[in-house]
Amino acid sequence: MAILPLVIAPDERLLKPSKNIEKVTDDVRAFIRDMFDTMYAHQGIGLAAVQVGVHHNIIVVDVAQREGAHEPLAFINPEIISSSEDDSVFKEGCLSFPDQFSDVTRPASITVRYLNEQGVEKTLEADGILATCLQHEIDHTKGIVFVDHISKMKRDMILRKLIKAKRLGLISEYPENEDKAAL
Ligand code: NI
């Protein structure tokens, strides 16, 4: 078990796209276990490899964590192959943006193609919070963060708060919040 240090915004590493995994090896599976350990340690419902400073196209999610359940899902080289016309709005947060939340509008349902931990190609249809979470994490693999979806004024305000919190040494532990989810 290893809890990896998180990359906290603003940080150039979060803006760099990740590379696809060529072969799903034991090393990849071990790294995925560390990603889950890190996500659970911070009560997150999703994590992309880039958030621990690794530019590999891997994401992990567990949206059931909000209800105290345990449904870990790992996606290697995930790709959205279709999105619904209808949108949904969700108050998003991010482990790389501690204590910052904002409403984000995204397609309400999506289909994702990916490799599972055995390297087998799969597709998954998702709606609700899982659809939101997957879109948020797949954005991370492209160097896109949730504040890129909100107004420049709100984004600048959030980034200023994080810069200040970093300077004062206030960013340490991610706060628990039942009503909001950190992806
Ligand atoms: Ni995030």
Coordinates of N, CA, C and O in Angstrom, one line a residue, residues 23-178:
K23 N 1.2 -1.5 -22.9 CA 1.0 -2.9 -22.4 C 0.6 -2.9 -20.9 O 1.3 -2.2 -20.2
V24 N -0.4 -3.6 -20.6 CA -0.9 -3.6 -19.2 C -0.1 -4.7 -18.4 O -0.3 -5.9 -18.5
T25 N 0.9 -4.2 -17.7 CA 1.9 -5.1 -17.0 C 1.6 -5.1 -15.5 O 0.7 -4.4 -15.0
D26 N 2.3 -6.0 -14.8 CA 2.2 -6.0 -13.3 C 2.5 -4.6 -12.7 O 1.9 -4.2 -11.7
D27 N 3.5 -3.9 -13.3 CA 3.8 -2.6 -12.8 C 2.6 -1.6 -12.9 O 2.4 -0.8 -12.0
V28 N 1.9 -1.7 -14.0 CA 0.7 -0.9 -14.2 C -0.3 -1.2 -13.2 O -0.9 -0.3 -12.5
R29 N -0.5 -2.5 -12.9 CA -1.5 -3.0 -11.9 C -1.1 -2.5 -10.5 O -2.0 -2.1 -9.7
A30 N 0.2 -2.6 -10.2 CA 0.7 -2.1 -8.9 C 0.4 -0.6 -8.8 O 0.0 -0.1 -7.7
F31 N 0.7 0.1 -9.8 CA 0.5 1.6 -9.8 C -1.0 1.9 -9.6 O -1.4 2.8 -8.8
I32 N -1.9 1.1 -10.2 CA -3.3 1.4 -10.1 C -3.7 1.1 -8.6 O -4.5 1.9 -8.0
R33 N -3.1 0.1 -8.0 CA -3.4 -0.1 -6.5 C -3.0 1.1 -5.7 O -3.8 1.5 -4.8
D34 N -1.9 1.7 -6.0 CA -1.4 2.9 -5.3 C -2.4 4.1 -5.6 O -2.6 4.9 -4.7
M35 N -2.9 4.1 -6.8 CA -3.8 5.2 -7.1 C -5.1 5.1 -6.3 O -5.6 6.1 -5.7
F36 N -5.6 3.8 -6.1 CA -6.8 3.6 -5.3 C -6.5 4.0 -3.8 O -7.3 4.7 -3.2
D37 N -5.3 3.6 -3.3 CA -4.9 3.9 -1.9 C -4.9 5.4 -1.7 O -5.4 5.9 -0.7
T38 N -4.4 6.1 -2.7 CA -4.3 7.6 -2.6 C -5.7 8.2 -2.7 O -6.0 9.1 -1.9
M39 N -6.5 7.7 -3.6 CA -7.9 8.3 -3.7 C -8.7 8.1 -2.4 O -9.3 9.0 -1.9
Y40 N -8.6 6.8 -1.9 CA -9.4 6.5 -0.7 C -8.8 7.3 0.5 O -9.6 7.8 1.4
A41 N -7.5 7.5 0.6 CA -6.9 8.2 1.7 C -7.4 9.6 1.8 O -7.5 10.2 2.9
H42 N -7.8 10.2 0.6 CA -8.3 11.6 0.6 C -9.8 11.7 0.4 O -10.3 12.7 0.0
Q43 N -10.5 10.5 0.5 CA -12.0 10.5 0.4 C -12.4 11.0 -1.0 O -13.5 11.6 -1.1
G44 N -11.6 10.8 -2.0 CA -12.0 11.2 -3.4 C -12.8 10.1 -4.0 O -12.8 8.9 -3.6
I45 N -13.6 10.5 -5.0 CA -14.4 9.5 -5.8 C -13.7 9.2 -7.1 O -14.2 8.4 -7.9
G46 N -12.6 9.9 -7.5 CA -11.9 9.7 -8.7 C -10.5 10.3 -8.6 O -10.3 11.2 -7.9
L47 N -9.7 9.7 -9.4 CA -8.3 10.2 -9.5 C -7.7 9.8 -10.8 O -7.9 8.7 -11.3
A48 N -6.9 10.8 -11.4 CA -6.2 10.5 -12.6 C -4.7 10.4 -12.3 O -4.3 11.1 -11.4
A49 N -4.0 9.6 -13.1 CA -2.5 9.4 -12.8 C -1.8 10.8 -12.7 O -0.9 11.0 -11.9
V50 N -2.2 11.7 -13.6 CA -1.5 13.0 -13.7 C -1.6 13.7 -12.3 O -0.7 14.5 -11.9
Q51 N -2.6 13.4 -11.5 CA -2.7 14.0 -10.2 C -1.7 13.5 -9.2 O -1.6 14.1 -8.1
V52 N -1.0 12.5 -9.5 CA 0.1 12.0 -8.7 C 1.4 12.2 -9.5 O 2.4 11.6 -9.2
G53 N 1.3 13.1 -10.5 CA 2.5 13.5 -11.3 C 3.0 12.5 -12.3 O 4.1 12.6 -12.8
V54 N 2.1 11.5 -12.6 CA 2.5 10.4 -13.6 C 1.6 10.6 -14.9 O 0.4 10.6 -14.8
H55 N 2.3 10.9 -16.0 CA 1.5 11.2 -17.2 C 1.2 9.9 -18.0 O 1.6 9.8 -19.2
H56 N 0.5 9.0 -17.4 CA 0.0 7.8 -18.0 C -1.5 7.9 -18.1 O -2.1 8.4 -17.1
N57 N -2.1 7.4 -19.2 CA -3.5 7.5 -19.4 C -4.3 6.5 -18.5 O -4.7 5.5 -19.1
I58 N -4.4 6.7 -17.2 CA -5.0 5.8 -16.3 C -5.9 6.7 -15.4 O -5.4 7.7 -14.8
I59 N -7.1 6.2 -15.1 CA -8.0 6.8 -14.1 C -8.6 5.8 -13.2 O -8.8 4.6 -13.7
V60 N -8.9 6.1 -12.0 CA -9.6 5.2 -11.1 C -10.8 6.0 -10.6 O -10.7 7.2 -10.4
V61 N -11.9 5.3 -10.3 CA -13.1 6.0 -9.8 C -13.8 5.0 -8.8 O -13.6 3.8 -8.9
D62 N -14.5 5.6 -7.8 CA -15.4 4.8 -7.0 C -16.5 5.7 -6.5 O -16.3 6.3 -5.4
V63 N -17.5 5.8 -7.2 CA -18.6 6.8 -6.9 C -19.4 6.2 -5.7 O -20.1 7.0 -5.1
A64 N -19.4 4.9 -5.5 CA -20.1 4.3 -4.4 C -19.6 4.7 -3.0 O -20.3 4.6 -2.0
Q65 N -18.4 5.3 -3.0 CA -17.7 5.7 -1.8 C -18.6 6.7 -1.0 O -18.5 6.8 0.2
R66 N -19.3 7.5 -1.8 CA -20.2 8.5 -1.1 C -21.2 7.9 -0.2 O -21.7 8.5 0.7
E67 N -21.6 6.7 -0.5 CA -22.6 6.0 0.3 C -21.9 5.0 1.2 O -22.6 4.1 1.8
G68 N -20.7 5.0 1.4 CA -19.9 4.2 2.3 C -19.7 2.8 1.7 O -19.3 1.9 2.4
A69 N -20.0 2.6 0.4 CA -19.8 1.3 -0.3 C -18.5 1.3 -1.0 O -17.7 2.3 -0.9
H70 N -18.2 0.2 -1.7 CA -16.9 0.1 -2.3 C -17.0 -0.6 -3.7 O -17.3 -1.8 -3.8
E71 N -16.9 0.2 -4.7 CA -17.0 -0.3 -6.1 C -15.9 0.3 -6.9 O -16.1 1.2 -7.8
P72 N -14.7 -0.2 -6.7 CA -13.5 0.4 -7.4 C -13.5 0.0 -8.9 O -13.8 -1.1 -9.3
L73 N -13.3 1.0 -9.8 CA -13.2 0.8 -11.2 C -12.0 1.5 -11.7 O -11.7 2.6 -11.4
A74 N -11.2 0.7 -12.5 CA -10.0 1.3 -13.1 C -10.1 1.3 -14.6 O -10.6 0.3 -15.2
F75 N -9.7 2.4 -15.3 CA -9.8 2.5 -16.7 C -8.4 2.9 -17.3 O -7.8 3.9 -16.9
I76 N -7.9 2.1 -18.2 CA -6.7 2.3 -18.9 C -7.0 2.8 -20.3 O -7.8 2.2 -21.0
N77 N -6.3 3.9 -20.7 CA -6.5 4.5 -22.0 C -8.0 4.8 -22.3 O -8.5 4.5 -23.4
P78 N -8.7 5.4 -21.3 CA -10.2 5.6 -21.5 C -10.4 6.7 -22.6 O -9.6 7.6 -22.8
E79 N -11.5 6.5 -23.3 CA -11.9 7.4 -24.4 C -13.4 7.5 -24.5 O -14.1 6.4 -24.4
I80 N -13.9 8.7 -24.6 CA -15.4 8.8 -24.7 C -15.8 8.6 -26.1 O -15.3 9.4 -27.0
I81 N -16.6 7.6 -26.4 CA -17.0 7.4 -27.8 C -18.4 7.9 -28.2 O -18.7 8.0 -29.3
S82 N -19.2 8.2 -27.2 CA -20.4 8.9 -27.5 C -20.9 9.7 -26.2 O -20.6 9.3 -25.1
S83 N -21.6 10.8 -26.4 CA -22.1 11.6 -25.4 C -23.6 12.0 -25.7 O -23.9 12.2 -26.8
S84 N -24.4 12.1 -24.6 CA -25.8 12.4 -24.8 C -25.9 13.9 -25.2 O -25.1 14.7 -24.9
E85 N -27.1 14.2 -25.8 CA -27.4 15.6 -26.1 C -27.7 16.4 -24.8 O -27.4 17.6 -24.7
D86 N -28.4 15.7 -23.9 CA -28.9 16.4 -22.7 C -27.7 16.5 -21.7 O -26.9 15.6 -21.6
D87 N -27.8 17.6 -20.9 CA -26.7 17.9 -20.0 C -27.2 17.7 -18.6 O -28.3 17.6 -18.3
S88 N -26.2 17.6 -17.7 CA -26.5 17.7 -16.2 C -25.5 18.6 -15.6 O -24.4 18.7 -16.1
V89 N -25.9 19.1 -14.5 CA -25.0 20.0 -13.7 C -24.7 19.4 -12.4 O -25.6 18.9 -11.7
F90 N -23.4 19.4 -12.0 CA -23.0 18.8 -10.8 C -22.0 19.7 -10.1 O -21.1 20.3 -10.8
K91 N -22.1 19.9 -8.8 CA -21.1 20.7 -8.1 C -19.8 19.8 -7.9 O -19.8 18.9 -7.2
E92 N -18.8 20.2 -8.7 CA -17.6 19.4 -8.7 C -16.5 20.0 -7.9 O -16.4 21.2 -7.7
G93 N -15.7 19.0 -7.4 CA -14.4 19.4 -6.7 C -13.3 18.6 -7.3 O -13.6 17.8 -8.3
C94 N -12.1 18.7 -6.8 CA -11.0 17.9 -7.3 C -9.9 17.8 -6.3 O -9.7 18.8 -5.5
L95 N -9.3 16.6 -6.1 CA -8.3 16.5 -5.1 C -7.1 17.4 -5.4 O -6.4 17.7 -4.4
S96 N -7.0 17.9 -6.6 CA -5.9 18.8 -6.9 C -6.3 20.3 -6.6 O -5.5 21.2 -6.8
F97 N -7.5 20.5 -6.2 CA -8.1 21.8 -5.9 C -8.7 21.8 -4.5 O -10.0 21.9 -4.4
P98 N -8.0 21.6 -3.4 CA -8.6 21.3 -2.1 C -9.6 22.4 -1.7 O -9.3 23.6 -1.8
D99 N -10.8 21.9 -1.3 CA -11.8 22.8 -0.7 C -12.4 23.8 -1.7 O -13.0 24.8 -1.3
Q100 N -12.3 23.5 -3.0 CA -12.8 24.4 -4.0 C -13.9 23.6 -4.8 O -13.6 22.5 -5.3
F101 N -15.1 24.2 -5.0 CA -16.2 23.6 -5.7 C -16.8 24.5 -6.6 O -16.9 25.7 -6.3
S102 N -17.3 24.0 -7.7 CA -18.1 24.9 -8.6 C -19.0 24.0 -9.5 O -18.7 22.9 -9.8
D103 N -20.2 24.6 -9.8 CA -21.1 23.9 -10.7 C -20.4 23.7 -12.1 O -19.9 24.7 -12.6
V104 N -20.5 22.5 -12.7 CA -20.0 22.3 -14.0 C -21.1 21.6 -14.8 O -21.7 20.6 -14.3
T105 N -21.3 22.0 -16.1 CA -22.3 21.4 -17.0 C -21.6 20.5 -17.9 O -20.6 20.8 -18.5
R106 N -22.1 19.2 -18.0 CA -21.5 18.2 -18.9 C -22.6 17.4 -19.5 O -23.7 17.3 -18.9
P107 N -22.4 16.6 -20.6 CA -23.3 15.7 -21.0 C -23.8 14.7 -19.9 O -23.0 14.3 -19.1
A108 N -25.1 14.4 -19.9 CA -25.7 13.6 -18.8 C -25.3 12.2 -18.8 O -25.1 11.5 -17.8
S109 N -25.1 11.6 -20.0 CA -24.6 10.2 -20.1 C -23.6 10.1 -21.3 O -23.6 10.8 -22.2
I110 N -22.7 9.1 -21.1 CA -21.6 8.9 -22.0 C -21.3 7.4 -22.2 O -21.8 6.6 -21.3
T111 N -20.6 7.0 -23.2 CA -20.1 5.7 -23.4 C -18.6 5.8 -23.5 O -18.0 6.7 -24.2
V112 N -17.9 5.0 -22.7 CA -16.4 5.1 -22.6 C -15.9 3.7 -23.1 O -16.4 2.7 -22.7
R113 N -14.8 3.8 -23.9 CA -14.1 2.6 -24.3 C -12.7 2.7 -23.6 O -12.1 3.7 -23.5
Y114 N -12.3 1.5 -23.1 CA -11.0 1.5 -22.3 C -10.5 0.1 -22.2 O -11.1 -0.9 -22.7
L115 N -9.3 -0.1 -21.6 CA -8.8 -1.4 -21.3 C -9.0 -1.6 -19.8 O -8.8 -0.7 -19.0
N116 N -9.3 -2.8 -19.5 CA -9.4 -3.1 -18.0 C -8.0 -3.6 -17.5 O -7.0 -3.5 -18.3
E117 N -8.0 -4.0 -16.3 CA -6.6 -4.3 -15.7 C -6.0 -5.5 -16.2 O -4.8 -5.8 -16.0
Q118 N -6.8 -6.3 -17.0 CA -6.2 -7.5 -17.7 C -5.8 -7.1 -19.1 O -5.4 -8.0 -19.9
G119 N -6.0 -5.8 -19.5 CA -5.6 -5.4 -20.8 C -6.7 -5.7 -21.9 O -6.4 -5.7 -23.1
V120 N -7.9 -6.1 -21.4 CA -9.0 -6.4 -22.3 C -9.8 -5.2 -22.7 O -10.2 -4.4 -21.7
E121 N -10.1 -4.9 -24.0 CA -10.9 -3.8 -24.3 C -12.4 -3.9 -23.9 O -13.0 -5.0 -24.1
K122 N -12.9 -2.9 -23.3 CA -14.3 -2.9 -22.7 C -15.0 -1.6 -23.1 O -14.3 -0.6 -23.4
T123 N -16.3 -1.6 -23.1 CA -17.0 -0.3 -23.1 C -18.0 -0.3 -21.9 O -18.4 -1.3 -21.4
L124 N -18.3 0.9 -21.5 CA -19.2 1.1 -20.4 C -20.0 2.3 -20.6 O -19.6 3.4 -21.1
E125 N -21.4 2.1 -20.4 CA -22.3 3.3 -20.5 C -22.5 3.8 -19.1 O -22.7 3.0 -18.2
A126 N -22.4 5.1 -19.0 CA -22.5 5.7 -17.6 C -23.5 6.9 -17.6 O -23.5 7.6 -18.6
D127 N -24.2 7.0 -16.6 CA -25.0 8.3 -16.4 C -24.9 8.7 -14.9 O -24.1 8.1 -14.2
G128 N -25.6 9.8 -14.6 CA -25.5 10.2 -13.2 C -24.1 10.7 -12.8 O -23.3 11.1 -13.6
I129 N -23.8 10.5 -11.5 CA -22.5 10.9 -11.0 C -21.3 10.2 -11.6 O -20.2 10.7 -11.8
L130 N -21.6 8.9 -12.0 CA -20.5 8.2 -12.7 C -20.1 8.8 -14.0 O -18.9 8.9 -14.3
A131 N -21.1 9.3 -14.8 CA -20.8 10.0 -16.0 C -20.0 11.2 -15.8 O -19.0 11.5 -16.5
T132 N -20.4 12.0 -14.8 CA -19.7 13.2 -14.5 C -18.3 12.9 -14.1 O -17.3 13.6 -14.5
C133 N -18.1 12.0 -13.2 CA -16.8 11.6 -12.6 C -15.9 11.2 -13.8 O -14.7 11.6 -13.9
L134 N -16.4 10.3 -14.7 CA -15.5 9.8 -15.8 C -15.1 10.9 -16.7 O -14.0 11.0 -17.1
Q135 N -16.0 11.9 -17.0 CA -15.7 13.0 -17.9 C -14.6 13.9 -17.2 O -13.7 14.4 -17.8
H136 N -14.8 14.1 -15.9 CA -13.8 14.9 -15.1 C -12.4 14.3 -15.2 O -11.4 14.9 -15.4
E137 N -12.4 12.9 -15.0 CA -11.1 12.2 -14.9 C -10.5 12.1 -16.3 O -9.2 12.3 -16.5
I138 N -11.3 11.9 -17.3 CA -10.8 11.8 -18.7 C -10.2 13.2 -19.1 O -9.2 13.3 -19.8
D139 N -10.9 14.2 -18.7 CA -10.4 15.6 -18.9 C -8.9 15.7 -18.4 O -8.0 16.2 -19.0
H140 N -8.7 15.2 -17.1 CA -7.4 15.2 -16.5 C -6.3 14.6 -17.4 O -5.2 15.1 -17.5
T141 N -6.7 13.5 -18.1 CA -5.7 12.8 -19.0 C -5.3 13.7 -20.2 O -4.3 13.4 -20.8
K142 N -6.2 14.7 -20.5 CA -5.9 15.6 -21.6 C -5.3 16.9 -21.1 O -5.2 17.9 -21.9
G143 N -5.0 17.0 -19.8 CA -4.5 18.3 -19.3 C -5.5 19.3 -19.1 O -5.3 20.5 -19.0
I144 N -6.8 18.9 -19.0 CA -7.9 19.8 -18.7 C -8.4 19.6 -17.3 O -8.5 18.5 -16.8
V145 N -8.6 20.7 -16.6 CA -9.1 20.6 -15.2 C -10.5 21.2 -15.1 O -10.9 22.0 -16.0
F146 N -11.2 20.9 -14.0 CA -12.7 21.3 -14.0 C -12.9 22.8 -14.0 O -13.9 23.3 -14.6
V147 N -11.9 23.6 -13.6 CA -12.1 25.0 -13.6 C -12.0 25.6 -15.0 O -12.3 26.8 -15.3
D148 N -11.5 24.8 -16.0 CA -11.5 25.2 -17.4 C -12.9 25.3 -17.9 O -13.2 25.9 -19.0
H149 N -13.9 24.7 -17.2 CA -15.3 24.7 -17.7 C -16.1 25.8 -17.0 O -17.3 25.9 -17.3
I150 N -15.5 26.6 -16.2 CA -16.3 27.7 -15.5 C -15.7 29.1 -16.0 O -14.8 29.1 -16.8
S151 N -16.4 30.1 -15.5 CA -16.0 31.5 -16.0 C -14.6 31.8 -15.6 O -14.1 31.3 -14.5
K152 N -13.9 32.7 -16.3 CA -12.6 33.1 -16.0 C -12.5 33.8 -14.6 O -11.6 33.6 -13.9
M153 N -13.6 34.5 -14.3 CA -13.6 35.2 -13.0 C -13.6 34.2 -11.9 O -12.8 34.4 -10.9
K154 N -14.5 33.2 -12.0 CA -14.5 32.2 -10.9 C -13.2 31.4 -10.8 O -12.7 31.0 -9.8
R155 N -12.7 31.1 -12.0 CA -11.4 30.3 -12.1 C -10.3 31.0 -11.4 O -9.5 30.5 -10.6
D156 N -10.2 32.3 -11.8 CA -9.1 33.1 -11.2 C -9.2 33.3 -9.7 O -8.2 33.2 -9.0
M157 N -10.5 33.3 -9.2 CA -10.7 33.4 -7.8 C -10.3 32.2 -7.1 O -9.6 32.2 -6.1
I158 N -10.6 31.0 -7.7 CA -10.2 29.7 -7.1 C -8.7 29.6 -7.1 O -8.1 29.2 -6.1
L159 N -8.0 30.0 -8.2 CA -6.6 29.8 -8.3 C -5.9 30.8 -7.3 O -4.9 30.4 -6.7
R160 N -6.4 32.0 -7.1 CA -5.8 32.9 -6.2 C -5.9 32.3 -4.7 O -5.0 32.4 -4.0
K161 N -7.1 31.7 -4.4 CA -7.2 31.1 -3.1 C -6.2 30.0 -2.9 O -5.6 29.9 -1.8
L162 N -6.0 29.2 -3.9 CA -5.0 28.1 -3.8 C -3.6 28.6 -3.6 O -2.8 28.0 -2.8
I163 N -3.3 29.6 -4.4 CA -1.9 30.2 -4.3 C -1.7 30.7 -2.9 O -0.6 30.5 -2.3
K164 N -2.7 31.4 -2.4 CA -2.6 31.9 -1.0 C -2.4 30.8 0.0 O -1.6 30.9 0.9
A165 N -3.3 29.8 -0.1 CA -3.3 28.7 0.8 C -2.0 27.9 0.8 O -1.4 27.5 1.8
K166 N -1.4 27.8 -0.4 CA -0.1 27.2 -0.5 C 1.0 28.0 0.2 O 1.8 27.5 0.9
R167 N 1.0 29.3 0.0 CA 1.9 30.2 0.5 C 1.9 30.2 2.1 O 2.9 30.2 2.8
L168 N 0.7 30.1 2.6 CA 0.5 30.1 4.1 C 0.7 28.7 4.7 O 0.6 28.5 5.9
G169 N 0.9 27.7 3.8 CA 1.0 26.3 4.3 C -0.2 25.7 4.8 O -0.2 24.8 5.6
L170 N -1.4 26.2 4.3 CA -2.7 25.7 4.8 C -3.2 24.5 4.1 O -4.1 23.8 4.6
I171 N -2.6 24.2 2.9 CA -3.1 23.0 2.2 C -2.4 21.8 2.7 O -1.2 21.6 2.5
S172 N -3.1 21.0 3.4 CA -2.5 19.7 3.9 C -3.5 18.6 3.7 O -3.2 17.7 2.9
E173 N -4.6 18.7 4.4 CA -5.5 17.5 4.4 C -6.8 17.9 3.6 O -7.3 19.0 3.7
Y174 N -7.3 17.0 2.8 CA -8.5 17.3 2.1 C -9.8 17.2 3.0 O -9.9 16.2 3.8
P175 N -10.6 18.2 3.0 CA -11.8 18.2 4.0 C -12.8 17.3 3.5 O -13.1 17.1 2.3
E176 N -13.5 16.6 4.5 CA -14.6 15.7 4.2 C -15.8 16.6 4.0 O -16.1 17.5 4.7
N177 N -16.6 16.2 3.0 CA -17.9 16.9 2.8 C -18.9 15.9 2.2 O -18.7 15.4 1.1
E178 N -20.0 15.7 2.9 CA -20.9 14.7 2.4 C -21.7 15.1 1.2 O -22.1 14.3 0.4

